[in-house]
PDB file of C-alpha atoms in Angstrom:
ATOM      1  CA  MET A   1      89.102 265.668 -26.314  1.00 66.00           C
ATOM      2  CA  VAL A   2      85.768 266.496 -24.722  1.00 68.00           C
ATOM      3  CA  ILE A   3      85.608 267.163 -20.986  1.00 70.00           C
ATOM      4  CA  SER A   4      82.229 267.178 -19.301  1.00 69.00           C
ATOM      5  CA  TYR A   5      82.618 269.190 -16.088  1.00 65.00           C
ATOM      6  CA  ASP A   6      79.999 267.075 -14.346  1.00 67.00           C
ATOM      7  CA  ARG A   7      82.110 263.931 -14.840  1.00 73.00           C
ATOM      8  CA  GLU A   8      85.724 265.032 -14.578  1.00 74.00           C
ATOM      9  CA  PRO A   9      87.576 268.126 -13.413  1.00 74.00           C
ATOM     10  CA  LEU A  10      89.077 270.597 -15.849  1.00 75.00           C
ATOM     11  CA  PRO A  11      92.880 270.461 -15.726  1.00 74.00           C
ATOM     12  CA  ALA A  12      94.278 273.174 -13.437  1.00 71.00           C
ATOM     13  CA  SER A  13      96.965 274.271 -15.857  1.00 74.00           C
ATOM     14  CA  GLY A  14      96.649 274.113 -19.501  1.00 75.00           C
ATOM     15  CA  ASP A  15      97.767 272.589 -22.611  1.00 82.00           C
ATOM     16  CA  PHE A  16      94.555 273.267 -24.506  1.00 88.00           C
ATOM     17  CA  ASP A  17      94.863 275.357 -27.655  1.00 91.00           C
ATOM     18  CA  ALA A  18      91.090 275.878 -27.759  1.00 91.00           C
ATOM     19  CA  ILE A  19      88.200 275.465 -25.345  1.00 88.00           C
ATOM     20  CA  PHE A  20      84.568 275.723 -26.438  1.00 87.00           C
ATOM     21  CA  ASP A  21      82.436 276.537 -23.395  1.00 84.00           C
ATOM     22  CA  ILE A  22      78.833 275.601 -24.076  1.00 78.00           C
ATOM     23  CA  GLY A  23      77.376 275.252 -20.590  1.00 70.00           C
ATOM     24  CA  GLY A  24      78.537 278.547 -19.155  1.00 73.00           C
ATOM     25  CA  MET A  25      78.851 277.093 -15.665  1.00 73.00           C
ATOM     26  CA  VAL A  26      82.653 277.218 -15.299  1.00 79.00           C
ATOM     27  CA  PRO A  27      84.214 280.584 -14.408  1.00 82.00           C
ATOM     28  CA  ILE A  28      86.169 282.202 -17.238  1.00 83.00           C
ATOM     29  CA  SER A  29      89.258 282.409 -15.007  1.00 84.00           C
ATOM     30  CA  THR A  30      89.197 278.603 -14.560  1.00 85.00           C
ATOM     31  CA  LEU A  31      88.805 278.066 -18.299  1.00 88.00           C
ATOM     32  CA  ARG A  32      91.685 280.433 -19.071  1.00 88.00           C
ATOM     33  CA  ARG A  33      93.984 278.561 -16.653  1.00 88.00           C
ATOM     34  CA  ALA A  34      93.323 275.405 -18.698  1.00 89.00           C
ATOM     35  CA  LEU A  35      94.372 277.172 -21.924  1.00 90.00           C
ATOM     36  CA  SER A  36      97.876 277.225 -23.346  1.00 91.00           C
ATOM     37  CA  PRO A  37      99.548 280.662 -23.166  1.00 91.00           C
ATOM     38  CA  THR A  38      98.281 281.494 -26.676  1.00 92.00           C
ATOM     39  CA  GLY A  39      95.040 279.476 -26.553  1.00 92.00           C
ATOM     40  CA  THR A  40      91.549 280.589 -27.498  1.00 92.00           C
ATOM     41  CA  LEU A  41      88.400 280.339 -25.387  1.00 90.00           C
ATOM     42  CA  VAL A  42      85.144 280.340 -27.356  1.00 89.00           C
ATOM     43  CA  LEU A  43      82.032 281.191 -25.343  1.00 85.00           C
ATOM     44  CA  ILE A  44      78.855 279.785 -26.852  1.00 81.00           C
ATOM     45  CA  GLY A  45      75.538 281.112 -25.610  1.00 68.00           C
ATOM     46  CA  GLY A  46      74.761 283.654 -22.928  1.00 60.00           C
ATOM     47  CA  GLU A  47      74.723 281.412 -19.887  1.00 58.00           C
ATOM     48  CA  GLY A  48      76.122 282.404 -16.570  1.00 53.00           C
ATOM     49  CA  GLY A  49      73.525 284.884 -15.455  1.00 51.00           C
ATOM     50  CA  SER A  50      69.959 285.251 -14.334  1.00 53.00           C
ATOM     51  CA  SER A  51      69.122 287.468 -17.287  1.00 53.00           C
ATOM     52  CA  PHE A  52      70.120 287.969 -20.900  1.00 52.00           C
ATOM     53  CA  ALA A  53      72.237 290.977 -19.926  1.00 52.00           C
ATOM     54  CA  ALA A  54      74.091 289.036 -17.213  1.00 55.00           C
ATOM     55  CA  GLY A  55      74.928 286.204 -19.618  1.00 59.00           C
ATOM     56  CA  LEU A  56      76.050 288.643 -22.279  1.00 64.00           C
ATOM     57  CA  GLY A  57      78.135 290.434 -19.653  1.00 66.00           C
ATOM     58  CA  ARG A  58      80.087 287.222 -19.062  1.00 69.00           C
ATOM     59  CA  GLN A  59      80.972 287.058 -22.744  1.00 70.00           C
ATOM     60  CA  VAL A  60      81.844 290.724 -23.139  1.00 71.00           C
ATOM     61  CA  GLY A  61      83.876 290.706 -19.910  1.00 70.00           C
ATOM     62  CA  GLY A  62      85.838 287.716 -21.160  1.00 70.00           C
ATOM     63  CA  MET A  63      86.539 289.395 -24.489  1.00 73.00           C
ATOM     64  CA  VAL A  64      87.677 292.620 -22.805  1.00 74.00           C
ATOM     65  CA  SER A  65      90.018 290.712 -20.496  1.00 75.00           C
ATOM     66  CA  SER A  66      91.669 289.051 -23.495  1.00 74.00           C
ATOM     67  CA  VAL A  67      92.853 292.446 -24.805  1.00 76.00           C
ATOM     68  CA  PHE A  68      95.626 292.314 -22.201  1.00 76.00           C
ATOM     69  CA  SER A  69      96.664 288.716 -22.865  1.00 83.00           C
ATOM     70  CA  LYS A  70      98.018 286.480 -25.615  1.00 89.00           C
ATOM     71  CA  GLN A  71      95.051 284.241 -24.868  1.00 89.00           C
ATOM     72  CA  LYS A  72      91.930 285.185 -26.799  1.00 89.00           C
ATOM     73  CA  VAL A  73      88.294 285.017 -25.725  1.00 87.00           C
ATOM     74  CA  LYS A  74      85.712 285.017 -28.495  1.00 85.00           C
ATOM     75  CA  MET A  75      81.934 284.714 -28.735  1.00 82.00           C
ATOM     76  CA  LEU A  76      80.119 282.379 -31.087  1.00 79.00           C
ATOM     77  CA  VAL A  77      76.710 283.545 -32.204  1.00 73.00           C
ATOM     78  CA  SER A  78      74.840 281.248 -34.526  1.00 74.00           C
ATOM     79  CA  SER A  79      72.058 281.930 -36.963  1.00 78.00           C
ATOM     80  CA  THR A  80      69.171 279.655 -37.857  1.00 81.00           C
ATOM     81  CA  ARG A  81      68.773 278.488 -41.448  1.00 88.00           C
ATOM     82  CA  THR A  82      65.828 276.444 -42.645  1.00 93.00           C
ATOM     83  CA  ASN A  83      67.993 274.030 -44.658  1.00 93.00           C
ATOM     84  CA  ASP A  84      70.156 273.290 -41.609  1.00 91.00           C
ATOM     85  CA  LEU A  85      67.088 272.613 -39.442  1.00 91.00           C
ATOM     86  CA  GLU A  86      65.636 270.299 -42.096  1.00 94.00           C
ATOM     87  CA  THR A  87      68.924 268.384 -42.246  1.00 94.00           C
ATOM     88  CA  LEU A  88      68.997 268.038 -38.452  1.00 91.00           C
ATOM     89  CA  ALA A  89      65.371 266.858 -38.463  1.00 93.00           C
ATOM     90  CA  ASP A  90      66.270 264.209 -41.064  1.00 95.00           C
ATOM     91  CA  TYR A  91      69.207 263.050 -38.915  1.00 94.00           C
ATOM     92  CA  VAL A  92      66.979 262.719 -35.850  1.00 91.00           C
ATOM     93  CA  THR A  93      64.214 260.941 -37.788  1.00 94.00           C
ATOM     94  CA  SER A  94      66.681 258.482 -39.325  1.00 96.00           C
ATOM     95  CA  GLY A  95      68.405 257.823 -35.985  1.00 93.00           C
ATOM     96  CA  ARG A  96      71.783 259.195 -37.124  1.00 94.00           C
ATOM     97  CA  LEU A  97      71.527 261.862 -34.416  1.00 90.00           C
ATOM     98  CA  LYS A  98      70.123 261.136 -30.973  1.00 86.00           C
ATOM     99  CA  PRO A  99      69.593 264.227 -28.841  1.00 83.00           C
ATOM    100  CA  VAL A 100      70.260 263.798 -25.142  1.00 82.00           C
ATOM    101  CA  ILE A 101      67.042 264.363 -23.197  1.00 85.00           C
ATOM    102  CA  GLY A 102      68.020 265.271 -19.656  1.00 82.00           C
ATOM    103  CA  TRP A 103      64.499 265.780 -18.386  1.00 86.00           C
ATOM    104  CA  ALA A 104      60.945 265.349 -19.631  1.00 91.00           C
ATOM    105  CA  VAL A 105      58.399 267.547 -17.849  1.00 93.00           C
ATOM    106  CA  SER A 106      54.739 268.444 -18.085  1.00 94.00           C
ATOM    107  CA  LEU A 107      53.702 272.004 -18.837  1.00 93.00           C
ATOM    108  CA  GLU A 108      52.969 272.510 -15.136  1.00 93.00           C
ATOM    109  CA  GLU A 109      56.547 271.517 -14.234  1.00 93.00           C
ATOM    110  CA  VAL A 110      58.204 274.076 -16.532  1.00 93.00           C
ATOM    111  CA  PRO A 111      58.982 276.569 -13.696  1.00 93.00           C
ATOM    112  CA  GLN A 112      60.859 273.871 -11.758  1.00 92.00           C
ATOM    113  CA  ALA A 113      62.700 272.785 -14.926  1.00 90.00           C
ATOM    114  CA  LEU A 114      63.756 276.370 -15.660  1.00 88.00           C
ATOM    115  CA  GLY A 115      65.087 276.688 -12.116  1.00 89.00           C
ATOM    116  CA  ALA A 116      67.072 273.464 -12.513  1.00 86.00           C
ATOM    117  CA  LEU A 117      68.471 274.700 -15.838  1.00 81.00           C
ATOM    118  CA  GLU A 118      69.500 277.990 -14.236  1.00 79.00           C
ATOM    119  CA  ARG A 119      71.310 276.146 -11.434  1.00 80.00           C
ATOM    120  CA  GLY A 120      73.129 273.893 -13.926  1.00 75.00           C
ATOM    121  CA  GLU A 121      71.430 270.736 -12.687  1.00 81.00           C
ATOM    122  CA  VAL A 122      70.151 269.506 -16.070  1.00 79.00           C
ATOM    123  CA  PHE A 123      72.390 267.783 -18.573  1.00 76.00           C
ATOM    124  CA  GLY A 124      70.974 267.455 -22.050  1.00 78.00           C
ATOM    125  CA  LYS A 125      67.782 269.045 -23.277  1.00 83.00           C
ATOM    126  CA  VAL A 126      64.523 269.516 -21.414  1.00 88.00           C
ATOM    127  CA  LEU A 127      61.495 268.094 -23.213  1.00 90.00           C
ATOM    128  CA  VAL A 128      58.157 269.748 -22.430  1.00 92.00           C
ATOM    129  CA  ASP A 129      55.096 267.562 -22.977  1.00 90.00           C
ATOM    130  CA  ILE A 130      52.182 269.866 -23.801  1.00 87.00           C
ATOM    131  CA  ALA A 131      49.679 267.081 -24.458  1.00 80.00           C
TER     132      ALA A 131
END
């Protein structure tokens, strides 16, 4: 099951064995309440702060808090591989994968778009037109 926090609330008490938090906009305490007693929360990306260090702090803090619980908090860090990017490009070109474009902005509008991203107001990707 996929729950999009902008469309429906996260259950207050949990039956989820695993939660993958991609947006970083929901407090870790709320996510942990939605987990089963032995569930795992996977934090993807460094969101949740105004700087890289603040976002990373959210992940590290979550992992440290899981030391004292049967619930686990883990980080997912991905690496970029050329073959994977070529495969994704083929999927997009063929129409098998359609990225969600939340906003298309001109180069001049990038500061406003970054502010909206920081506030969690953009869903999908932001496309910057540099033409």
